[in-house]
Amino acid sequence: MKINIKSFTFLLIIFVSSSSFAQYKYDIGLRASSYSMERFQLEQRFHLKSPYSVVVALVTGWRQTGSSSQTPIYSDSLFTVSNYNYNTQNNALKVGVQRKLGVLATDVFYAGATLGMGYERGQTRWYSATYSVGDSVLDDSFVLNLHEISSDSFMDDTQAINTQLGLSFGMDVPISKRLSINAEIGFAGILTNSLTYDYSTIDLFGSVTGGLRYQFGKRE
């Protein structure tokens, strides 16, 4: 079945134009992000009597990495096993401004900028042990015996503060009078300052975010 692109675009414009956001003062959104440190987001927007909106968001997320390794069995029947795990939790507050773009005679599309500050807690765990391998006979069967010769472990808790500046471009497509689907792409730079050690890092990242928004507070 062939689809007429011009007719489809015209119908889309009529649909989104009939559900303008201008008659509501606020909306609240539940969103999920591809950026793991901001995995879940609760966002509220305050719509001004202009193309602009003020945005406040609470975000939370985490990151976890780990690895394990084992050396070959040496000629004296010794081998070493090592395990490493790192995880960090982030909670942040973001405040910003969005502007409706009025593309295709609708107010569906928007661009925005945000400032954010977050608190991170991390934990590093490392464990290494050396074993000896021996054989014993039990009921005419060989049984492999492992004996721990030595071991070493390390655990470290860290804390950090992060600040960020982000830019975004998104769209809100109405699916009912008050409910809409949100999709957004963003780019941000984040500065992380450790509270445990004397160092800081700067990271740049892109993200894709989506979710649902509910509008309320109808204007008179």
PDB file of C-alpha atoms in Angstrom:
ATOM      1  CA  MET A   1       0.000   0.000   0.000  1.00  0.00           C
ATOM      2  CA  LYS A   2       1.413   3.371  -1.033  1.00  0.00           C
ATOM      3  CA  ILE A   3       1.399   6.255   1.449  1.00  0.00           C
ATOM      4  CA  ASN A   4       1.060   9.821   0.227  1.00  0.00           C
ATOM      5  CA  ILE A   5       3.745  11.712   2.180  1.00  0.00           C
ATOM      6  CA  LYS A   6       2.123  15.125   1.665  1.00  0.00           C
ATOM      7  CA  SER A   7      -1.261  13.916   2.912  1.00  0.00           C
ATOM      8  CA  PHE A   8       0.337  12.184   5.911  1.00  0.00           C
ATOM      9  CA  THR A   9       2.263  15.356   6.862  1.00  0.00           C
ATOM     10  CA  PHE A  10      -0.897  17.462   6.524  1.00  0.00           C
ATOM     11  CA  LEU A  11      -2.866  15.106   8.793  1.00  0.00           C
ATOM     12  CA  LEU A  12      -0.033  15.084  11.338  1.00  0.00           C
ATOM     13  CA  ILE A  13      -0.017  18.893  11.459  1.00  0.00           C
ATOM     14  CA  ILE A  14      -3.789  18.969  12.015  1.00  0.00           C
ATOM     15  CA  PHE A  15      -3.534  16.354  14.749  1.00  0.00           C
ATOM     16  CA  VAL A  16      -0.769  17.961  16.779  1.00  0.00           C
ATOM     17  CA  SER A  17      -2.155  21.464  16.251  1.00  0.00           C
ATOM     18  CA  SER A  18      -5.493  20.441  17.734  1.00  0.00           C
ATOM     19  CA  SER A  19      -3.750  19.458  20.995  1.00  0.00           C
ATOM     20  CA  SER A  20      -1.779  22.599  21.801  1.00  0.00           C
ATOM     21  CA  PHE A  21       0.021  22.801  25.141  1.00  0.00           C
ATOM     22  CA  ALA A  22      -0.788  26.504  25.561  1.00  0.00           C
ATOM     23  CA  GLN A  23      -3.985  25.928  27.572  1.00  0.00           C
ATOM     24  CA  TYR A  24      -2.140  24.167  30.433  1.00  0.00           C
ATOM     25  CA  LYS A  25       0.140  25.736  33.016  1.00  0.00           C
ATOM     26  CA  TYR A  26       2.125  22.617  33.942  1.00  0.00           C
ATOM     27  CA  ASP A  27       3.055  19.116  32.944  1.00  0.00           C
ATOM     28  CA  ILE A  28       4.898  16.311  34.692  1.00  0.00           C
ATOM     29  CA  GLY A  29       6.900  13.617  32.931  1.00  0.00           C
ATOM     30  CA  LEU A  30       8.308  10.177  33.700  1.00  0.00           C
ATOM     31  CA  ARG A  31      11.240   9.460  31.405  1.00  0.00           C
ATOM     32  CA  ALA A  32      14.070   6.975  30.867  1.00  0.00           C
ATOM     33  CA  SER A  33      17.479   7.840  29.412  1.00  0.00           C
ATOM     34  CA  SER A  34      20.176   5.925  27.545  1.00  0.00           C
ATOM     35  CA  TYR A  35      22.738   7.637  29.828  1.00  0.00           C
ATOM     36  CA  SER A  36      23.070   5.179  32.717  1.00  0.00           C
ATOM     37  CA  MET A  37      23.887   7.812  35.365  1.00  0.00           C
ATOM     38  CA  GLU A  38      20.535   9.509  34.624  1.00  0.00           C
ATOM     39  CA  ARG A  39      18.603   6.335  33.913  1.00  0.00           C
ATOM     40  CA  PHE A  40      15.270   7.490  35.401  1.00  0.00           C
ATOM     41  CA  GLN A  41      13.934  11.048  35.424  1.00  0.00           C
ATOM     42  CA  LEU A  42      10.989  12.826  37.058  1.00  0.00           C
ATOM     43  CA  GLU A  43      10.529  16.173  35.308  1.00  0.00           C
ATOM     44  CA  GLN A  44       8.078  19.054  35.759  1.00  0.00           C
ATOM     45  CA  ARG A  45       7.632  21.978  33.401  1.00  0.00           C
ATOM     46  CA  PHE A  46       6.066  25.372  34.182  1.00  0.00           C
ATOM     47  CA  HIS A  47       4.677  26.857  30.965  1.00  0.00           C
ATOM     48  CA  LEU A  48       4.912  30.633  30.774  1.00  0.00           C
ATOM     49  CA  LYS A  49       2.603  32.856  28.714  1.00  0.00           C
ATOM     50  CA  SER A  50       5.196  32.768  25.940  1.00  0.00           C
ATOM     51  CA  PRO A  51       7.058  30.108  23.950  1.00  0.00           C
ATOM     52  CA  TYR A  52       9.230  29.439  27.035  1.00  0.00           C
ATOM     53  CA  SER A  53       8.942  26.905  29.846  1.00  0.00           C
ATOM     54  CA  VAL A  54      10.906  26.465  33.065  1.00  0.00           C
ATOM     55  CA  VAL A  55      12.050  22.874  33.677  1.00  0.00           C
ATOM     56  CA  VAL A  56      12.937  21.153  36.978  1.00  0.00           C
ATOM     57  CA  ALA A  57      13.992  17.492  37.028  1.00  0.00           C
ATOM     58  CA  LEU A  58      15.097  14.911  39.582  1.00  0.00           C
ATOM     59  CA  VAL A  59      17.268  12.184  38.065  1.00  0.00           C
ATOM     60  CA  THR A  60      18.851   8.998  39.345  1.00  0.00           C
ATOM     61  CA  GLY A  61      21.069   6.354  37.824  1.00  0.00           C
ATOM     62  CA  TRP A  62      23.980   4.005  38.353  1.00  0.00           C
ATOM     63  CA  ARG A  63      26.920   2.427  36.584  1.00  0.00           C
ATOM     64  CA  GLN A  64      28.523  -0.938  37.290  1.00  0.00           C
ATOM     65  CA  THR A  65      31.599  -2.602  35.810  1.00  0.00           C
ATOM     66  CA  GLY A  66      33.441  -5.770  36.715  1.00  0.00           C
ATOM     67  CA  SER A  67      35.909  -8.360  35.523  1.00  0.00           C
ATOM     68  CA  SER A  68      37.480 -11.644  36.593  1.00  0.00           C
ATOM     69  CA  SER A  69      40.607 -13.483  35.477  1.00  0.00           C
ATOM     70  CA  GLN A  70      42.507 -16.703  36.118  1.00  0.00           C
ATOM     71  CA  THR A  71      46.147 -17.442  35.407  1.00  0.00           C
ATOM     72  CA  PRO A  72      47.233 -20.744  33.788  1.00  0.00           C
ATOM     73  CA  ILE A  73      48.194 -23.552  36.149  1.00  0.00           C
ATOM     74  CA  TYR A  74      51.940 -23.288  36.748  1.00  0.00           C
ATOM     75  CA  SER A  75      54.354 -26.214  36.723  1.00  0.00           C
ATOM     76  CA  ASP A  76      54.160 -26.368  40.520  1.00  0.00           C
ATOM     77  CA  SER A  77      50.335 -26.689  40.291  1.00  0.00           C
ATOM     78  CA  LEU A  78      49.553 -23.117  41.392  1.00  0.00           C
ATOM     79  CA  PHE A  79      47.111 -20.646  39.840  1.00  0.00           C
ATOM     80  CA  THR A  80      45.678 -17.243  40.804  1.00  0.00           C
ATOM     81  CA  VAL A  81      42.066 -16.007  40.535  1.00  0.00           C
ATOM     82  CA  SER A  82      41.254 -12.256  40.620  1.00  0.00           C
ATOM     83  CA  ASN A  83      37.898 -10.436  40.731  1.00  0.00           C
ATOM     84  CA  TYR A  84      37.226  -6.713  40.297  1.00  0.00           C
ATOM     85  CA  ASN A  85      33.931  -4.820  40.697  1.00  0.00           C
ATOM     86  CA  TYR A  86      33.075  -1.117  40.644  1.00  0.00           C
ATOM     87  CA  ASN A  87      29.640   0.499  41.030  1.00  0.00           C
ATOM     88  CA  THR A  88      28.498   4.084  41.541  1.00  0.00           C
ATOM     89  CA  GLN A  89      25.109   5.698  42.242  1.00  0.00           C
ATOM     90  CA  ASN A  90      24.143   9.202  41.094  1.00  0.00           C
ATOM     91  CA  ASN A  91      21.296  11.477  42.245  1.00  0.00           C
ATOM     92  CA  ALA A  92      20.956  14.928  40.694  1.00  0.00           C
ATOM     93  CA  LEU A  93      18.782  18.011  40.344  1.00  0.00           C
ATOM     94  CA  LYS A  94      18.535  19.782  36.968  1.00  0.00           C
ATOM     95  CA  VAL A  95      17.001  23.185  36.205  1.00  0.00           C
ATOM     96  CA  GLY A  96      16.599  24.710  32.763  1.00  0.00           C
ATOM     97  CA  VAL A  97      14.614  26.541  30.127  1.00  0.00           C
ATOM     98  CA  GLN A  98      12.879  25.215  27.003  1.00  0.00           C
ATOM     99  CA  ARG A  99      11.530  27.104  23.996  1.00  0.00           C
ATOM    100  CA  LYS A 100       8.849  25.897  21.606  1.00  0.00           C
ATOM    101  CA  LEU A 101      10.081  26.102  18.028  1.00  0.00           C
ATOM    102  CA  GLY A 102       6.825  26.347  16.097  1.00  0.00           C
ATOM    103  CA  VAL A 103       8.058  23.985  13.363  1.00  0.00           C
ATOM    104  CA  LEU A 104       5.380  22.948  10.817  1.00  0.00           C
ATOM    105  CA  ALA A 105       2.944  25.417  12.411  1.00  0.00           C
ATOM    106  CA  THR A 106       2.839  23.370  15.641  1.00  0.00           C
ATOM    107  CA  ASP A 107       4.309  23.685  19.130  1.00  0.00           C
ATOM    108  CA  VAL A 108       5.352  20.029  19.251  1.00  0.00           C
ATOM    109  CA  PHE A 109       9.096  20.615  18.878  1.00  0.00           C
ATOM    110  CA  TYR A 110      11.305  22.350  21.435  1.00  0.00           C
ATOM    111  CA  ALA A 111      14.928  23.156  22.235  1.00  0.00           C
ATOM    112  CA  GLY A 112      16.327  23.592  25.722  1.00  0.00           C
ATOM    113  CA  ALA A 113      19.301  24.145  27.992  1.00  0.00           C
ATOM    114  CA  THR A 114      19.827  22.890  31.547  1.00  0.00           C
ATOM    115  CA  LEU A 115      22.204  23.225  34.480  1.00  0.00           C
ATOM    116  CA  GLY A 116      22.544  20.317  36.881  1.00  0.00           C
ATOM    117  CA  MET A 117      24.260  19.258  40.076  1.00  0.00           C
ATOM    118  CA  GLY A 118      24.554  15.736  41.433  1.00  0.00           C
ATOM    119  CA  TYR A 119      26.013  13.629  44.215  1.00  0.00           C
ATOM    120  CA  GLU A 120      27.772  10.330  43.497  1.00  0.00           C
ATOM    121  CA  ARG A 121      28.665   7.446  45.800  1.00  0.00           C
ATOM    122  CA  GLY A 122      30.954   4.704  44.516  1.00  0.00           C
ATOM    123  CA  GLN A 123      32.496   1.473  45.781  1.00  0.00           C
ATOM    124  CA  THR A 124      35.448  -0.498  44.434  1.00  0.00           C
ATOM    125  CA  ARG A 125      36.064  -4.127  45.400  1.00  0.00           C
ATOM    126  CA  TRP A 126      39.059  -6.265  44.411  1.00  0.00           C
ATOM    127  CA  TYR A 127      39.954  -9.796  45.510  1.00  0.00           C
ATOM    128  CA  SER A 128      42.809 -12.099  44.509  1.00  0.00           C
ATOM    129  CA  ALA A 129      43.680 -15.586  45.750  1.00  0.00           C
ATOM    130  CA  THR A 130      46.345 -18.171  44.864  1.00  0.00           C
ATOM    131  CA  TYR A 131      45.456 -21.876  44.998  1.00  0.00           C
ATOM    132  CA  SER A 132      47.377 -25.125  44.821  1.00  0.00           C
ATOM    133  CA  VAL A 133      46.016 -28.090  42.880  1.00  0.00           C
ATOM    134  CA  GLY A 134      46.250 -31.612  44.244  1.00  0.00           C
ATOM    135  CA  ASP A 135      44.776 -35.039  43.522  1.00  0.00           C
ATOM    136  CA  SER A 136      43.380 -37.604  45.889  1.00  0.00           C
ATOM    137  CA  VAL A 137      41.764 -41.026  45.402  1.00  0.00           C
ATOM    138  CA  LEU A 138      38.257 -41.586  46.731  1.00  0.00           C
ATOM    139  CA  ASP A 139      36.350 -44.821  45.909  1.00  0.00           C
ATOM    140  CA  ASP A 140      38.756 -45.572  43.009  1.00  0.00           C
ATOM    141  CA  SER A 141      38.103 -42.067  41.558  1.00  0.00           C
ATOM    142  CA  PHE A 142      40.398 -39.082  41.324  1.00  0.00           C
ATOM    143  CA  VAL A 143      39.162 -35.980  43.127  1.00  0.00           C
ATOM    144  CA  LEU A 144      40.639 -32.535  42.419  1.00  0.00           C
ATOM    145  CA  ASN A 145      41.500 -30.673  45.602  1.00  0.00           C
ATOM    146  CA  LEU A 146      42.085 -26.913  45.795  1.00  0.00           C
ATOM    147  CA  HIS A 147      43.975 -25.366  48.688  1.00  0.00           C
ATOM    148  CA  GLU A 148      44.155 -21.607  49.171  1.00  0.00           C
ATOM    149  CA  ILE A 149      47.792 -20.593  49.618  1.00  0.00           C
ATOM    150  CA  SER A 150      47.362 -16.815  49.963  1.00  0.00           C
ATOM    151  CA  SER A 151      44.802 -14.091  49.315  1.00  0.00           C
ATOM    152  CA  ASP A 152      44.534 -10.313  49.180  1.00  0.00           C
ATOM    153  CA  SER A 153      41.523  -7.976  49.050  1.00  0.00           C
ATOM    154  CA  PHE A 154      40.804  -4.276  48.727  1.00  0.00           C
ATOM    155  CA  MET A 155      37.620  -2.197  49.191  1.00  0.00           C
ATOM    156  CA  ASP A 156      37.311   1.556  48.716  1.00  0.00           C
ATOM    157  CA  ASP A 157      34.304   3.877  49.143  1.00  0.00           C
ATOM    158  CA  THR A 158      34.296   7.193  47.261  1.00  0.00           C
ATOM    159  CA  GLN A 159      32.121  10.308  47.033  1.00  0.00           C
ATOM    160  CA  ALA A 160      31.944  13.005  44.355  1.00  0.00           C
ATOM    161  CA  ILE A 161      30.026  16.096  43.282  1.00  0.00           C
ATOM    162  CA  ASN A 162      29.194  16.638  39.604  1.00  0.00           C
ATOM    163  CA  THR A 163      27.982  19.697  37.711  1.00  0.00           C
ATOM    164  CA  GLN A 164      26.795  19.758  34.123  1.00  0.00           C
ATOM    165  CA  LEU A 165      25.601  21.920  31.264  1.00  0.00           C
ATOM    166  CA  GLY A 166      23.274  20.287  28.739  1.00  0.00           C
ATOM    167  CA  LEU A 167      21.548  21.111  25.459  1.00  0.00           C
ATOM    168  CA  SER A 168      18.542  19.245  24.095  1.00  0.00           C
ATOM    169  CA  PHE A 169      16.128  18.994  21.185  1.00  0.00           C
ATOM    170  CA  GLY A 170      12.861  17.124  21.557  1.00  0.00           C
ATOM    171  CA  MET A 171       9.222  16.683  20.702  1.00  0.00           C
ATOM    172  CA  ASP A 172       5.969  15.986  22.577  1.00  0.00           C
ATOM    173  CA  VAL A 173       3.371  14.142  20.505  1.00  0.00           C
ATOM    174  CA  PRO A 174      -0.165  14.228  22.021  1.00  0.00           C
ATOM    175  CA  ILE A 175      -1.998  10.912  22.349  1.00  0.00           C
ATOM    176  CA  SER A 176      -4.938  12.333  24.321  1.00  0.00           C
ATOM    177  CA  LYS A 177      -6.130  15.682  25.681  1.00  0.00           C
ATOM    178  CA  ARG A 178      -3.679  15.597  28.599  1.00  0.00           C
ATOM    179  CA  LEU A 179      -1.205  12.814  27.787  1.00  0.00           C
ATOM    180  CA  SER A 180       1.710  12.962  25.348  1.00  0.00           C
ATOM    181  CA  ILE A 181       4.690  10.895  24.302  1.00  0.00           C
ATOM    182  CA  ASN A 182       8.080  12.572  24.676  1.00  0.00           C
ATOM    183  CA  ALA A 183      11.264  11.897  22.700  1.00  0.00           C
ATOM    184  CA  GLU A 184      14.480  13.861  23.121  1.00  0.00           C
ATOM    185  CA  ILE A 185      18.129  13.851  22.109  1.00  0.00           C
ATOM    186  CA  GLY A 186      20.679  15.657  24.243  1.00  0.00           C
ATOM    187  CA  PHE A 187      24.341  16.526  24.564  1.00  0.00           C
ATOM    188  CA  ALA A 188      26.044  17.525  27.813  1.00  0.00           C
ATOM    189  CA  GLY A 189      29.391  18.189  29.443  1.00  0.00           C
ATOM    190  CA  ILE A 190      29.857  17.080  33.047  1.00  0.00           C
ATOM    191  CA  LEU A 191      32.555  18.046  35.555  1.00  0.00           C
ATOM    192  CA  THR A 192      33.072  15.551  38.400  1.00  0.00           C
ATOM    193  CA  ASN A 193      35.029  16.560  41.511  1.00  0.00           C
ATOM    194  CA  SER A 194      36.020  13.810  43.925  1.00  0.00           C
ATOM    195  CA  LEU A 195      35.406  14.454  47.624  1.00  0.00           C
ATOM    196  CA  THR A 196      37.592  11.477  48.578  1.00  0.00           C
ATOM    197  CA  TYR A 197      40.699  12.102  46.492  1.00  0.00           C
ATOM    198  CA  ASP A 198      42.260  15.190  44.925  1.00  0.00           C
ATOM    199  CA  TYR A 199      41.172  14.859  41.289  1.00  0.00           C
ATOM    200  CA  SER A 200      38.481  15.947  38.838  1.00  0.00           C
ATOM    201  CA  THR A 201      37.314  14.730  35.421  1.00  0.00           C
ATOM    202  CA  ILE A 202      35.458  16.228  32.462  1.00  0.00           C
ATOM    203  CA  ASP A 203      33.227  14.017  30.300  1.00  0.00           C
ATOM    204  CA  LEU A 204      31.145  14.732  27.198  1.00  0.00           C
ATOM    205  CA  PHE A 205      28.215  12.474  26.352  1.00  0.00           C
ATOM    206  CA  GLY A 206      25.140  12.228  24.186  1.00  0.00           C
ATOM    207  CA  SER A 207      21.857  10.620  25.186  1.00  0.00           C
ATOM    208  CA  VAL A 208      18.423   9.614  23.936  1.00  0.00           C
ATOM    209  CA  THR A 209      15.514  10.069  26.357  1.00  0.00           C
ATOM    210  CA  GLY A 210      11.840   9.213  26.125  1.00  0.00           C
ATOM    211  CA  GLY A 211       8.718   8.831  28.212  1.00  0.00           C
ATOM    212  CA  LEU A 212       5.229  10.159  28.978  1.00  0.00           C
ATOM    213  CA  ARG A 213       4.023  13.621  30.037  1.00  0.00           C
ATOM    214  CA  TYR A 214       0.754  14.509  31.773  1.00  0.00           C
ATOM    215  CA  GLN A 215      -0.611  18.084  31.513  1.00  0.00           C
ATOM    216  CA  PHE A 216      -2.631  19.820  34.231  1.00  0.00           C
ATOM    217  CA  GLY A 217      -3.519  23.260  35.595  1.00  0.00           C
ATOM    218  CA  LYS A 218      -5.776  24.494  32.798  1.00  0.00           C
ATOM    219  CA  ARG A 219      -5.557  28.214  32.097  1.00  0.00           C
ATOM    220  CA  GLU A 220      -8.655  30.369  32.437  1.00  0.00           C
TER     221      GLU A 220
END
